[in-house]
Each structure stands twice: as structure tokens, then as C-alpha cells.
Coordinates of C-alpha atoms in Angstrom, one line a residue:
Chain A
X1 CA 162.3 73.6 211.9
X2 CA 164.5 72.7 208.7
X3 CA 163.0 75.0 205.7
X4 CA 161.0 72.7 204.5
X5 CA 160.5 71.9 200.5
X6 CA 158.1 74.0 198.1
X7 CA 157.0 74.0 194.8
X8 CA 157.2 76.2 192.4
X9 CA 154.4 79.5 193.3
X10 CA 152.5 82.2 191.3
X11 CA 151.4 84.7 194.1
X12 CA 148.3 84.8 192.2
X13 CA 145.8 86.9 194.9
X14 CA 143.3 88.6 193.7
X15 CA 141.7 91.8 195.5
X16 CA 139.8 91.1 198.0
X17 CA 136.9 93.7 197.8
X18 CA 134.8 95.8 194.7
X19 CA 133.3 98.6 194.9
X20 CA 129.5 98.7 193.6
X21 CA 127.1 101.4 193.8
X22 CA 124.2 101.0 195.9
X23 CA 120.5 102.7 197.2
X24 CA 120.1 103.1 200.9
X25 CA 116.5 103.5 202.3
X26 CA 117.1 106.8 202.3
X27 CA 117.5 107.0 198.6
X28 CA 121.1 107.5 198.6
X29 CA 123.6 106.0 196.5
X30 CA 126.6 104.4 198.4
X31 CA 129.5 103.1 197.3
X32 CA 129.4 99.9 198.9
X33 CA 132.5 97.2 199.4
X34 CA 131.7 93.8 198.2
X35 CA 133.6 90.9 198.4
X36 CA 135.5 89.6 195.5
X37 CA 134.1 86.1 193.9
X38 CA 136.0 84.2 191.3
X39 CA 135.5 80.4 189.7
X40 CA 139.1 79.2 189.6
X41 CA 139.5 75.7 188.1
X42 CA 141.6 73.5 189.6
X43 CA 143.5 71.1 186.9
X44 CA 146.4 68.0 188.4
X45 CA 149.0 67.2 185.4
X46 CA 146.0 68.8 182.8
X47 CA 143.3 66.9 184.1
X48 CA 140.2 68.7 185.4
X49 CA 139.3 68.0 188.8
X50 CA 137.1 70.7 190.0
X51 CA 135.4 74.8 190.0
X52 CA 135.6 76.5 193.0
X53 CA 134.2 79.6 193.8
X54 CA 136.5 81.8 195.5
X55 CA 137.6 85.3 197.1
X56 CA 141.1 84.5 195.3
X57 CA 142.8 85.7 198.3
X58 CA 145.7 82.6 198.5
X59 CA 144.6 80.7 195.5
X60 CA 148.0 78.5 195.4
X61 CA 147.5 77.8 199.1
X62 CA 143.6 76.4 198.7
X63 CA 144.5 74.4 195.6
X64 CA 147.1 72.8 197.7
X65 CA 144.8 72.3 200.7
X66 CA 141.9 71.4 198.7
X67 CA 144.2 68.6 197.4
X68 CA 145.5 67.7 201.1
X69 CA 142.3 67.2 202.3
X70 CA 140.4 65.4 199.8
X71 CA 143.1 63.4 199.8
X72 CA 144.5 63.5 196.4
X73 CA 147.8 64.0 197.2
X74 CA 149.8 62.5 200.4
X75 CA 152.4 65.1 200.7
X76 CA 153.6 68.9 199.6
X77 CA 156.7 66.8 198.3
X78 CA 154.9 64.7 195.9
X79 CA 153.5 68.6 194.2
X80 CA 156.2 70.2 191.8
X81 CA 154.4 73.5 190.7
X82 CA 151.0 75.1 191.7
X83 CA 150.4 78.5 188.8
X84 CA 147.2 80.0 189.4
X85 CA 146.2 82.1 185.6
X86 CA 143.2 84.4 186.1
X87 CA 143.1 85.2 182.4
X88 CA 141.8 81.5 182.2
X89 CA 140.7 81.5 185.7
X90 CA 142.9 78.3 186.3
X91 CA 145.5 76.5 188.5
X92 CA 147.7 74.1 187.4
X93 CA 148.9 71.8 190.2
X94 CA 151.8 69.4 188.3
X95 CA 152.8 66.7 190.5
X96 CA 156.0 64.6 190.3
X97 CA 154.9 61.1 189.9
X98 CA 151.6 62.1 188.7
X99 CA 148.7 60.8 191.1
X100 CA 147.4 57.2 191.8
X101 CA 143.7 56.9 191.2
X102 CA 142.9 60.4 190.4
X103 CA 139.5 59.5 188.9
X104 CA 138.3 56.6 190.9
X105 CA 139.0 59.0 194.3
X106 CA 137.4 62.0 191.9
X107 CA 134.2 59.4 191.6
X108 CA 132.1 59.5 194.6
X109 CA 131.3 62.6 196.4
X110 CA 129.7 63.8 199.9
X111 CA 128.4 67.2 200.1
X112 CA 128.5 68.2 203.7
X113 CA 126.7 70.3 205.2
X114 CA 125.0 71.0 202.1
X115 CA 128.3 72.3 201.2
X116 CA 130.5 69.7 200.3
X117 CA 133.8 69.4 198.3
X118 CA 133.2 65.9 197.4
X119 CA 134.9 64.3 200.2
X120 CA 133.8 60.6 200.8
X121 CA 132.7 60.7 203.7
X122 CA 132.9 57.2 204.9
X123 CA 136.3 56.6 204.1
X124 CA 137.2 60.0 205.9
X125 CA 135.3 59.0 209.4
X126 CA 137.6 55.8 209.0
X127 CA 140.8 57.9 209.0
X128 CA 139.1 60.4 211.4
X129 CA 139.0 57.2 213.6
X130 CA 142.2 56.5 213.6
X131 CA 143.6 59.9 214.4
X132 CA 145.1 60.3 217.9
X133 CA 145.0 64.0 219.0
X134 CA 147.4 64.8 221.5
X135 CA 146.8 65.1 225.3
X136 CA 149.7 66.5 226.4
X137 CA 148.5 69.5 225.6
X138 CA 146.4 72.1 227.5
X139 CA 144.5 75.4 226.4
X140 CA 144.1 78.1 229.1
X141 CA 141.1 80.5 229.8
X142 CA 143.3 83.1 229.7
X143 CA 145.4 81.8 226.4
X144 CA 141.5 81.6 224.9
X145 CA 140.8 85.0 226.0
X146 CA 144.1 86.5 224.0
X147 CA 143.1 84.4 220.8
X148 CA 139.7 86.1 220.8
X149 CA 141.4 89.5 221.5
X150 CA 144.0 88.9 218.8
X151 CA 141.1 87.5 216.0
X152 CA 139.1 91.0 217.5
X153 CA 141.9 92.5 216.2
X154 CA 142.7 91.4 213.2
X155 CA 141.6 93.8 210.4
X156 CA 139.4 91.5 208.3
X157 CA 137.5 91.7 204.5
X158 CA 134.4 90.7 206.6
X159 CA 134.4 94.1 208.8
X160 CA 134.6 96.1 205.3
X161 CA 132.4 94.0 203.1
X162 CA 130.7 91.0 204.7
X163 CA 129.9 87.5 202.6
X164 CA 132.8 86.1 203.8
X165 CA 134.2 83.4 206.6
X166 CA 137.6 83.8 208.5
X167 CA 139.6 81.0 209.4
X168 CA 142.8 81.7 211.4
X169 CA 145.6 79.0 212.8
X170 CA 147.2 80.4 215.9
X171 CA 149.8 79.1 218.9
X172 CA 148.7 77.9 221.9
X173 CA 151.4 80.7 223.7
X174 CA 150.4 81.0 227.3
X175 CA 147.8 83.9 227.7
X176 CA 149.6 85.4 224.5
X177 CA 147.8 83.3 221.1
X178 CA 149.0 84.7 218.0
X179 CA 147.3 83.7 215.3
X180 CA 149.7 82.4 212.6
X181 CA 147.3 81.9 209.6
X182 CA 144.5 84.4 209.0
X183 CA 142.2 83.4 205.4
X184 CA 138.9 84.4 204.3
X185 CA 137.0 83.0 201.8
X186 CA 133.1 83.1 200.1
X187 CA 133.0 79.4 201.4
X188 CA 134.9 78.7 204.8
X189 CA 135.8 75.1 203.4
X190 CA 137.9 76.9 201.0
X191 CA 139.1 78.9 203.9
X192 CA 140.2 76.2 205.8
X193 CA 141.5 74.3 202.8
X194 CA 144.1 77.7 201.7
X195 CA 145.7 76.7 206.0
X196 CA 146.1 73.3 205.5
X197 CA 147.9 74.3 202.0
X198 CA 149.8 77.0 203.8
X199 CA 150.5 74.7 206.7
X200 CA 152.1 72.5 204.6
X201 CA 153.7 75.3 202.5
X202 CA 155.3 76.3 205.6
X203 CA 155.5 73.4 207.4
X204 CA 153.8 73.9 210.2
X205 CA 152.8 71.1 213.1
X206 CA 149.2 71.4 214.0
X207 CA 149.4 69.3 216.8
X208 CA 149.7 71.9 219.6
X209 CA 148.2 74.5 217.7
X210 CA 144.3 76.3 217.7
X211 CA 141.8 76.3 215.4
X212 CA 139.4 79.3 215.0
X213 CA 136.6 79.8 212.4
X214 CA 133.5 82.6 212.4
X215 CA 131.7 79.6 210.8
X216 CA 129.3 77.0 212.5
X217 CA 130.9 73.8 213.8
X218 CA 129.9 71.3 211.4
X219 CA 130.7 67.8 211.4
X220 CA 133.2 69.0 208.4
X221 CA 135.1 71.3 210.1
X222 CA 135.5 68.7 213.0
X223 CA 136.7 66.6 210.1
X224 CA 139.2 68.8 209.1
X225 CA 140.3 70.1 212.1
X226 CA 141.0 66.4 213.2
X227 CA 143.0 65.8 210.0
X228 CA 145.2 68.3 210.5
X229 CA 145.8 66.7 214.2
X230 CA 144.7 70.7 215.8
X231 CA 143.6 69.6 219.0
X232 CA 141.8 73.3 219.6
X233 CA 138.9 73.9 218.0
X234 CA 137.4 77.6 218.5
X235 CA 133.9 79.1 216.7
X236 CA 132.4 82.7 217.2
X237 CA 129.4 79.9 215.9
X238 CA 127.3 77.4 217.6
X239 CA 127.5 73.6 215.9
X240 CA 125.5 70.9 214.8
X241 CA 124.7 67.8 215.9
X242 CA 126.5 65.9 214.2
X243 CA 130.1 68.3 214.7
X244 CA 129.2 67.5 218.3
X245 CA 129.2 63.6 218.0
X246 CA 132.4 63.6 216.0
X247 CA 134.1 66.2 217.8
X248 CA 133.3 63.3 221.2
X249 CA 134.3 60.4 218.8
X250 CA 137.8 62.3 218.5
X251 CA 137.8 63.7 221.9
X252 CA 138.9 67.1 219.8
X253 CA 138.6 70.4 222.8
X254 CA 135.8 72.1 221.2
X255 CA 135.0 75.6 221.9
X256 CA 131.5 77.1 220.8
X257 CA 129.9 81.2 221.1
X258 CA 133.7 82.7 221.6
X259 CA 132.9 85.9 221.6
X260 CA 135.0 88.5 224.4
X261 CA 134.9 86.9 227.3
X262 CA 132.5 84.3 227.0
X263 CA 132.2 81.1 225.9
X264 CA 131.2 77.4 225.6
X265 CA 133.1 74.6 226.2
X266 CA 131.9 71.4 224.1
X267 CA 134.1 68.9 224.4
X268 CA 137.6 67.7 224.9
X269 CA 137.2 69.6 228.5
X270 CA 140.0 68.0 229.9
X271 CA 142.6 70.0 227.9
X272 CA 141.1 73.1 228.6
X273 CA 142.4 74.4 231.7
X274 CA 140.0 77.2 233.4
X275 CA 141.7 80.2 235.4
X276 CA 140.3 81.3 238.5
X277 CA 139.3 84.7 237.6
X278 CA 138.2 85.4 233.9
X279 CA 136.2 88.6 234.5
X280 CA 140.2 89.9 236.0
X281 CA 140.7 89.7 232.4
X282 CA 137.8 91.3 231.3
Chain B
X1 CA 95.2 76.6 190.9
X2 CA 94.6 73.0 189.9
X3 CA 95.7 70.3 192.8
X4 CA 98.7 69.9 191.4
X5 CA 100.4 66.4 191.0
X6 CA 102.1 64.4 194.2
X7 CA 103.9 61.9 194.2
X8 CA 104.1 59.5 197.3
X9 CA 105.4 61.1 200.3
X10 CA 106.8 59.8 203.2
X11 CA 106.9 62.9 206.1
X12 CA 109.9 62.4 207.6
X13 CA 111.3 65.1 209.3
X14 CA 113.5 65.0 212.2
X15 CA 113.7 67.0 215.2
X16 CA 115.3 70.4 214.6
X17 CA 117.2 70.6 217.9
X18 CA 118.8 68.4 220.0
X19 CA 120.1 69.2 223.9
X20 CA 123.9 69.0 224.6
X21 CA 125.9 69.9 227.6
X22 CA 128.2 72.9 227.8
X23 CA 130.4 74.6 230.4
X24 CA 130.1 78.2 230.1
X25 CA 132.6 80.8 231.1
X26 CA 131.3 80.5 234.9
X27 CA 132.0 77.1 235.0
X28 CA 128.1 76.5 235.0
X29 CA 127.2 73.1 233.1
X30 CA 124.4 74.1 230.8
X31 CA 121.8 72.4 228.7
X32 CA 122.6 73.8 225.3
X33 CA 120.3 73.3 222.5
X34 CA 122.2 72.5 219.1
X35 CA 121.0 72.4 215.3
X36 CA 120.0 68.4 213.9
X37 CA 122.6 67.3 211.6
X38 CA 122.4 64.4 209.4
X39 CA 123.5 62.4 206.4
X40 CA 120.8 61.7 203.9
X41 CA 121.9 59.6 200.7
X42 CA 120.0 60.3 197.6
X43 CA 119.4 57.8 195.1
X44 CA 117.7 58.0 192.1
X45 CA 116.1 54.6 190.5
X46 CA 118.3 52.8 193.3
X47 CA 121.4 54.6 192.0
X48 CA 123.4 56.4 194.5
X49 CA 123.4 60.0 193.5
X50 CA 125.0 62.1 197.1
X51 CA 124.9 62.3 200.4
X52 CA 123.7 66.2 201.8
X53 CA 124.0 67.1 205.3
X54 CA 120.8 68.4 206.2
X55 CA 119.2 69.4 209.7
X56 CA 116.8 67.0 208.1
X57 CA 113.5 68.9 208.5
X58 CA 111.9 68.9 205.1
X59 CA 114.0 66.0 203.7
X60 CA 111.5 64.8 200.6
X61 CA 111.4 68.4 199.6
X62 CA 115.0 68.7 200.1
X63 CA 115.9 66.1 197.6
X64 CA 113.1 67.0 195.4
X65 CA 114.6 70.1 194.9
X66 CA 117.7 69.2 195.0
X67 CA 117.0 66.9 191.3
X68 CA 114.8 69.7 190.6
X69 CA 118.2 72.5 190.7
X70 CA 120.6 70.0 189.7
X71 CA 118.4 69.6 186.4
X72 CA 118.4 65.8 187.2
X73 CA 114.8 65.7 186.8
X74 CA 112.5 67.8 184.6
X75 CA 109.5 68.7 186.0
X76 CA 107.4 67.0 189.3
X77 CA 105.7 64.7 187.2
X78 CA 108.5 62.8 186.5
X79 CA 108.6 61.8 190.2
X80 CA 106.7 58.4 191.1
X81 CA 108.0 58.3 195.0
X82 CA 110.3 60.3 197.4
X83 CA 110.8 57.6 200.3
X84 CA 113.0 58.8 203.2
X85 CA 114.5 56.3 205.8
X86 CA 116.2 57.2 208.5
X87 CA 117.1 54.2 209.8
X88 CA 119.7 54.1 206.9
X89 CA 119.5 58.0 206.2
X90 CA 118.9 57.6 202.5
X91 CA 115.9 58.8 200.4
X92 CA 114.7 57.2 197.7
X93 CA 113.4 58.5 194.8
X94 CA 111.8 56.9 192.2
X95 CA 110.6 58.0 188.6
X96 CA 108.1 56.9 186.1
X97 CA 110.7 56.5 182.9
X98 CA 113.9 56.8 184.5
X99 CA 116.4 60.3 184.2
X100 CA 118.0 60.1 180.9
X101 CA 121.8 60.6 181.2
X102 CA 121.7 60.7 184.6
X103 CA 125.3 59.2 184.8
X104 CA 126.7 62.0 182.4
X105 CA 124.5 65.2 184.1
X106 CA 126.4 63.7 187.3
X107 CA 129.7 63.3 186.2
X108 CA 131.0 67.3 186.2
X109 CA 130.8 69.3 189.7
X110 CA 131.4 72.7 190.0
X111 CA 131.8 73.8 194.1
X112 CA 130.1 77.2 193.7
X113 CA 131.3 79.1 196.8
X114 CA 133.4 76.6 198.1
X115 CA 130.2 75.2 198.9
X116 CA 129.0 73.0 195.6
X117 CA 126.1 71.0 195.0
X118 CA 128.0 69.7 192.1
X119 CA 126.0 72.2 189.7
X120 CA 128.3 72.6 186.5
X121 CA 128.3 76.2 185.8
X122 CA 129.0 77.0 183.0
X123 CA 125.5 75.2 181.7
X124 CA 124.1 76.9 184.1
X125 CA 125.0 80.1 183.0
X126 CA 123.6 79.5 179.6
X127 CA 120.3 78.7 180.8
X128 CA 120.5 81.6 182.9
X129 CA 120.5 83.7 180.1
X130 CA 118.0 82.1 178.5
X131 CA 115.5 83.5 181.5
X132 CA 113.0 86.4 181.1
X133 CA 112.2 87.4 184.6
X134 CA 108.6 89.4 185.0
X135 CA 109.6 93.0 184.4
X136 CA 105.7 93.9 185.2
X137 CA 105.9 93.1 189.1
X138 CA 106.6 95.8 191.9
X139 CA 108.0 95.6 195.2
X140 CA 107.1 98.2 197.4
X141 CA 109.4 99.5 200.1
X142 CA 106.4 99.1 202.4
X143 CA 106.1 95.3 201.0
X144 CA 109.9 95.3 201.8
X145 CA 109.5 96.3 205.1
X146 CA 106.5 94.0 206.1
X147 CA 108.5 91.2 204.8
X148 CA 111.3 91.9 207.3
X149 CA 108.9 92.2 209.7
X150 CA 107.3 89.0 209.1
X151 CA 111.1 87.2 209.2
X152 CA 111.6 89.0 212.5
X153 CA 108.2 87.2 214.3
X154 CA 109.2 84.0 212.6
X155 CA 109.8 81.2 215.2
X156 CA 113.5 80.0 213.8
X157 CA 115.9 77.2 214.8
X158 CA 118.4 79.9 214.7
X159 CA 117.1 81.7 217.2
X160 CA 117.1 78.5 219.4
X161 CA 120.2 76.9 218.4
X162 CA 121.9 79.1 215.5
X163 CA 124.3 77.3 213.0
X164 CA 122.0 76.8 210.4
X165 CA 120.6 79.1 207.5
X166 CA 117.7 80.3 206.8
X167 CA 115.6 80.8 203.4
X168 CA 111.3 81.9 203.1
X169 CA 109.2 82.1 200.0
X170 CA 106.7 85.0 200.2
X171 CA 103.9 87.1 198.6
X172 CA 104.4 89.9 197.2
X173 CA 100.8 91.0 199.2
X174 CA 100.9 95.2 199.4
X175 CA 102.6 96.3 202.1
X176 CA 101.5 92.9 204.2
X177 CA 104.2 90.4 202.5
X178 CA 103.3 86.6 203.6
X179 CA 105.6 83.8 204.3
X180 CA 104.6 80.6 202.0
X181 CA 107.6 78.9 203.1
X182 CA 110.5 78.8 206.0
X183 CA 113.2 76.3 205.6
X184 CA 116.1 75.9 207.7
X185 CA 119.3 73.6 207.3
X186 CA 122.6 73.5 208.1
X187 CA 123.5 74.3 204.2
X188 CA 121.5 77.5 203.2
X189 CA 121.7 75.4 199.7
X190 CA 119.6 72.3 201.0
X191 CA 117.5 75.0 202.6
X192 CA 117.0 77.2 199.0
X193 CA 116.7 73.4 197.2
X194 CA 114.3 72.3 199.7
X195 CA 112.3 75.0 198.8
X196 CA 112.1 74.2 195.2
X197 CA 111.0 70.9 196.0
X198 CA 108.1 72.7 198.2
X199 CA 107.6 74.8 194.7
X200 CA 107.4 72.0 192.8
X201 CA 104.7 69.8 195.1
X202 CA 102.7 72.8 195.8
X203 CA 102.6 74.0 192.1
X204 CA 103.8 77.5 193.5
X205 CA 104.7 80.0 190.3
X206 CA 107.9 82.0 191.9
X207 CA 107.5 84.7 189.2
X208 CA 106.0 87.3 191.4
X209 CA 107.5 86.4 194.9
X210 CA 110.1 87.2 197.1
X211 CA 112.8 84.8 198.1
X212 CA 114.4 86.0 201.2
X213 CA 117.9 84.2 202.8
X214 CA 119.2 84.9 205.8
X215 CA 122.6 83.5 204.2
X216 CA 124.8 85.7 201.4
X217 CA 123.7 86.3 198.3
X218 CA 126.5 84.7 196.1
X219 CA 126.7 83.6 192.6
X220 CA 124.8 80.4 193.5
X221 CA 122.0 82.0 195.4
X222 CA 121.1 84.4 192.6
X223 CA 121.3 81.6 190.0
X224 CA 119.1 79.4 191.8
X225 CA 116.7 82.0 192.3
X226 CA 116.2 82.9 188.5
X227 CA 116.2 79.5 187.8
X228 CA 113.2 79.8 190.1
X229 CA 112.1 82.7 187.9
X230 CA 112.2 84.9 191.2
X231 CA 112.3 88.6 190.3
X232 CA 113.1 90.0 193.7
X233 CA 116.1 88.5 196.0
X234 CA 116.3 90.0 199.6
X235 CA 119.3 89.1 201.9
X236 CA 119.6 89.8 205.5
X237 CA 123.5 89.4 204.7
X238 CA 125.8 90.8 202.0
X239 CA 127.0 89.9 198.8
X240 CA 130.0 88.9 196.4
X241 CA 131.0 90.4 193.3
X242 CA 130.0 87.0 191.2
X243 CA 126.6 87.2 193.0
X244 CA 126.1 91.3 191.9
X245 CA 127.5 90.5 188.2
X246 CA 124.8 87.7 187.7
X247 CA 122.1 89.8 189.3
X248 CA 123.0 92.7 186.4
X249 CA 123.3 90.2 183.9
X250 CA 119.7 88.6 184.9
X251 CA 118.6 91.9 185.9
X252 CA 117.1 90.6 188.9
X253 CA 116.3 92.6 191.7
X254 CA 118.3 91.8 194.6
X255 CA 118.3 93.8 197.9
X256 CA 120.9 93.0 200.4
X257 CA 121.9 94.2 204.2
X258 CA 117.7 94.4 204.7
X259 CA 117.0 94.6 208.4
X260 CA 114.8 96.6 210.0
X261 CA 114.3 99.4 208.3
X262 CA 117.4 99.4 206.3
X263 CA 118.5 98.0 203.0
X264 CA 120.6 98.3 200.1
X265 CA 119.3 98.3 196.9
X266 CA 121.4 96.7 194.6
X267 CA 120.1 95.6 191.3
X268 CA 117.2 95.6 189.3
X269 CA 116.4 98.7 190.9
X270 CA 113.6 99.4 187.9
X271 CA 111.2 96.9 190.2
X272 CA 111.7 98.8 193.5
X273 CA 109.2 101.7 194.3
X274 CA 110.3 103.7 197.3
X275 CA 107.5 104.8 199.2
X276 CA 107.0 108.3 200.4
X277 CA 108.2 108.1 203.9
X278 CA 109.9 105.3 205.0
X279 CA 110.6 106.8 209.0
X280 CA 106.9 106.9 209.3
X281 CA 107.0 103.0 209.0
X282 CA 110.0 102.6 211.3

């Protein structure tokens, strides 16, 4: 892969856990690890386009994917600089040839799930529709198995202070996943916004690759998950309804209750290839 | 309490659960049950205000409480009709003289926890400060404790499908705490709004009640339930650093980690009364 191009960075992260003091039911006082919260405003060429509240953990990365997936801005090439300011609680994304429509795009807004970040969502089931996931690609039992293993692993804000989601990007390496990508955020949409910002920061292809959230599979993460052509979809979570009927419209491979060594295949089941003995592995 | 004021209803809630098939880890095909998830347009006066995703089950007190937190409408009375209509998932309300502004109150959205309602914050913090929560209410540790109980026998939609949130309204009854209200949803936000709106019909005074969430008690959650004028906040789950500096700032008293017999008392500990022996309960 050629380097690909970047903008101009802070490395802005802010820490991920405080300490606050609190009384147990047996009257003690703990000192109890909570996870950081921040507003960080997100401004394109000085022009306000939204608050979000975050863990700060990769604030350059989510202001980039926030503006990848809302569509706001077709490529990392068209973004010059992204400098994240705490004092101000700010980022400043400054594009190159400035963005077309900024406020009529800005204008209508779906909250999904209850939870949205203003994505429309009519216009994005269009695009969803016309995304072709590839099916040259499988997933193994066993490959499934070592992403589960590796996201056990992983040493995580959520183990030490809760309140959080995890969202990780990892390879589809035979019975070897490594997860590529790791974020954790108050809201999992910013979590899965800061890897689509790093994926594009990096340059990474999602086309082979899987995607594992502790969240629920909502027809928003579908969404996203789609957009960023990852053709794995994995939750520690159960879904909804409507996650389910878009994750069929897409034919996306989508994996529900991963936990150890079980599981529940969804959808997409013929890219998932089952190996004969799972509890081998277990 | 008088019979306080209704508008016209329509009661049309959808089914919590549907059935979906899954392959488990043994290859076994099974019937899986999975949380209701579904667009639901709002408009206001026939102007399109946002689409929520919501598991749909209290969906006129979900967008009666969603005006009702958004500050889009005053007080109940100002509601002539909440008409829901799934067969183009849109509710619509209409009011006696209109919403004044409505337009501007919509224009600035703040995602609070990557998960906005479109709330602008920093208003909100003002008016936050302008609240005098009770400071001559109590909550026992035995109140506490029956509470959780109470949670624990309550039939839930998580239990049967997970992926959604959870949020009750109770007494504050001596050790025998009372559920008023249980709303689930997909959003833990529709399920705290729709719970406003069930406030608001009911003429329910929150200033001496519990508001329990199986979901994290963030900055949004502890806004919304002062602006509830809610004294006592009790979370299941943990909380973020926004969430605890509100809570000092409102002085609420908000209880996180509670299950079982444990809890962690976090702020606005002057309202707590530990009783004697809390083993003898467990």
C-alpha cells in the first residue's frame, strides 16, 4: 500500500479515565475509575457543524469519520488540517476547496436508534443499496474464534471503568484475526466514526476486513458497517429488527452473542465457513 | 390529583419482539427472538421535526416527551393530538396555538454522547442551574434495595431479546419502592423521553421519585433527569466524568453500579440514609 496522503494532525487525546470518590454499601469510600466525557465542537472552514460528547480518546480520527460518514466530505484528500483545542473544546477541520452544500446536507437529520448523528436516513438506505459487499470472501469458525480471543484480550477502558462501547477493525487472517483498530467511546457511533477516520488516515481497505462492536446491532451500525464495504460484522450484542432487515437487504455476514466460543450467525451465512470441530478450540 | 389533561391518543404500540432465524455454534438453526426496531417521523403542526428509531412500544409518549425534553413544547396542554401511523411510521402531533420559534429551537443540535437528540447544550446547562431539586426527600438503602428488587422481577424485553435499554419511574414507598413506569427502546434516550411524555399525560410530579436506567449515567441522562426535577438517579451501569460533574453541580443524588445488593454512591450523598445492616437484607 503506497503511504497514502494526510492532513495536518494535533494528537489531541485526552485521558481516558478520572478518578472520583465513591460510597460502597458497605460504607466505604472507593476510589472509583470513571470514564472521561468531553463536548468537543466540530467546526469545517469556521463554520459550526456539530457538539459531540466524547471520551476524547482519537478526537482527530472521529472528526474525520464523523465527516466520512455523514457524508460531508468525499475523501481524506479533499481535508487539509484537523486541530483538536481542548482549551476551547474544539476541532477545526479546514478543507481544501471548502465543501459543497455544507448547510443544506447539515439541514435534515435522522436520529437513529434514538441516537442519531443526523444522518439522513433515506438518502443513506439509497447508497446502502447500491453497495456491493464482496463474496469472494470467507470468514472461518476458527478465524471468529481468534477475533474473540484477541478482543478478550485487549486491555480496554471498559474493564477499568465501564460507560463505554469498544469498536475494533481487525484482518480476516486465517484462525489468526488481529484486530487492527481498537476505539472506545461514551457513544459507539463516535466509536465507529474515530475507524472510519483512522481507516482513511491510514488507508485501510475494509473490504476483506471484520467488524466487531460490544454494542447492539442496530440498523445504524449495519449502515455503517456497509459503508465502509466490511463484509464481517461481529457483536458481543444481540440486534434489532430493523439491523436484521438491512443487514439481509445487503447480504452483510452478521454475527450476533460472540462471546468465547459461542455464537450466532445472522446473516450473510454463506461467507461464513464453519469448522468441523469448534469445542477442539475451546 | 386532579385528572389531569389528555390530549387525543391514538395507542399504537408495536410488538416488542419479533422471531428471526439463527445458526448457533452447533450448527442448530434456531428461532431467535430480536428487539422491534422502527422509524417514527415526528412532525409538529405537519412540519417535519425527526425521525427516532424506537422499538416502538410507547410511541405517543415517546414523542410527547421527546417535545417535552427538547423544550419544543411547554407544558401538556399545549398538545391538541399525538396521532401515530404506522403505515407511514410518522406521528403527528398537533397543538392548540402552534410552537413559537419552532424552526430556530430546531436549528442547533448538540449529539450528547455521541448519541444526540439534537438538545443544544449549552441552554441546557443554564436551565439546569436554574433547578432546585427537593433537598427534604430521603432514600433509604432499604428503599434502594427494594427498588432493585423490583427491576430484577420486572418482565423485560431485554431479558427476551436484549439490545435495547431500559428506564422505570418509581416511588419512593419505604423500603417497598414501586415501579410507576418501565419503558424499553432501542435508544435508552427515546426510552428516558418516553417517560416524560408518560409524566406529562399522567400529571406525575418526579420531585420525590426514583428514576432508574439500566443504561449509563452520562451527561445527558443526569440533565434530563433534573430537568424532570428527579432528586435520586440509580444506574445498573456506570458513569462518565460529564455525567458525575453535572450531578455535583445539580447536587443530585445519583447511585451507580446498583445491583443486588451493591452500589456506589456517588453524589448527593446528603439524601442517602444507610440503614443499619445491609447483609441482613441480602
Amino acid at each position: 500500500m503506497n503511504a497514502p496522503y494526510r492532513p495536518t494532525l494535533t494528537r489531541a487525546g485526552r485521558p481516558a479515565t478520572y478518578s472520583v470518590e465513591a460510597l460502597n454499601e458497605r460504607g466505604e469510600a472507593l476510589a472509583t475509575p470513571i470514564a472521561g466525557e468531553h463536548p468537543l465542537t466540530l467546526y469545517v472552514d469556521k463554520r459550526e457543524v456539530v457538539t459531540l460528547m466524547t471520551l476524547g480518546q482519537a478526537p482527530e480520527c472521529l472528526a474525520i469519520g464523523y465527516l466520512r460518514n455523514q457524508r460531508l466530505v468525499d475523501s481524506i484528500d479533499a481535508i487539509a488540517a484537523v486541530q483538536v483545542d481542548w482549551e476551547t473544546d474544539s476541532v477545526a477541520v479546514t478543507t481544501r476547496k471548502g465543501v459543497k452544500g455544507l448547510g443544506a446536507k447539515m439541514k435534515k437529520r435522522t436520529v437513529t436508534t434514538g441516537c442519531g448523528q443526523g444522518t439522513v436516513f433515506g438518502d443513506l438506505m439509497e447508497e446502502i443499496d447500491a453497495v456491493r459487499l464482496r463474496d469472494d470472501v470467507r470468514l472461518t469458525e476458527e478465524t471468529l474464534y481468534s477475533l474473540l480471543d484477541a478482543v478478550r484480550r485487549h486491555e480496554t477502558i471498559y474493564k477499568a471503568a465501564g460507560a463505554v462501547h469498544g469498536c475494533a477493525l481487525a484482518t480476516n487472517a486465517p484462525g489468526a484475526s488481529e484486530i487492527l483498530s481498537f476505539v472506545e467511546d461514551v457513544g459507539r457511533h463516535n466509536a465507529v466514526d474515530a475507524i472510519a477516520g483512522q481507516m482513511w488516515l491510514e488507508g485501510i481497505d475494509g473490504s476483506d476486513k471484520i467488524f466487531y462492536t460490544t454494542g447492539r446491532l442496530t440498523s445504524e451500525m449495519v449502515i455503517k458497517a456497509t459503508q465502509m464495504r466490511i463484509p464481517f460484522l461481529v457483536s458481543r450484542s444481540g440486534l434489532t429488527k430493523m439491523g436484521h432487515e438491512i443487514a439481509t437487504r445487503v447480504g452483510i455476514t452478521m454475527i450476533g452473542r460472540a462471546v468465547n466460543r459461542h455464537y450466532l450467525l445472522f446473516t450473510g451465512k454463506h461467507r461464513f465457513v464453519k469448522t468441523t470441530m469448534p469445542t477442539a478450540l475451546a
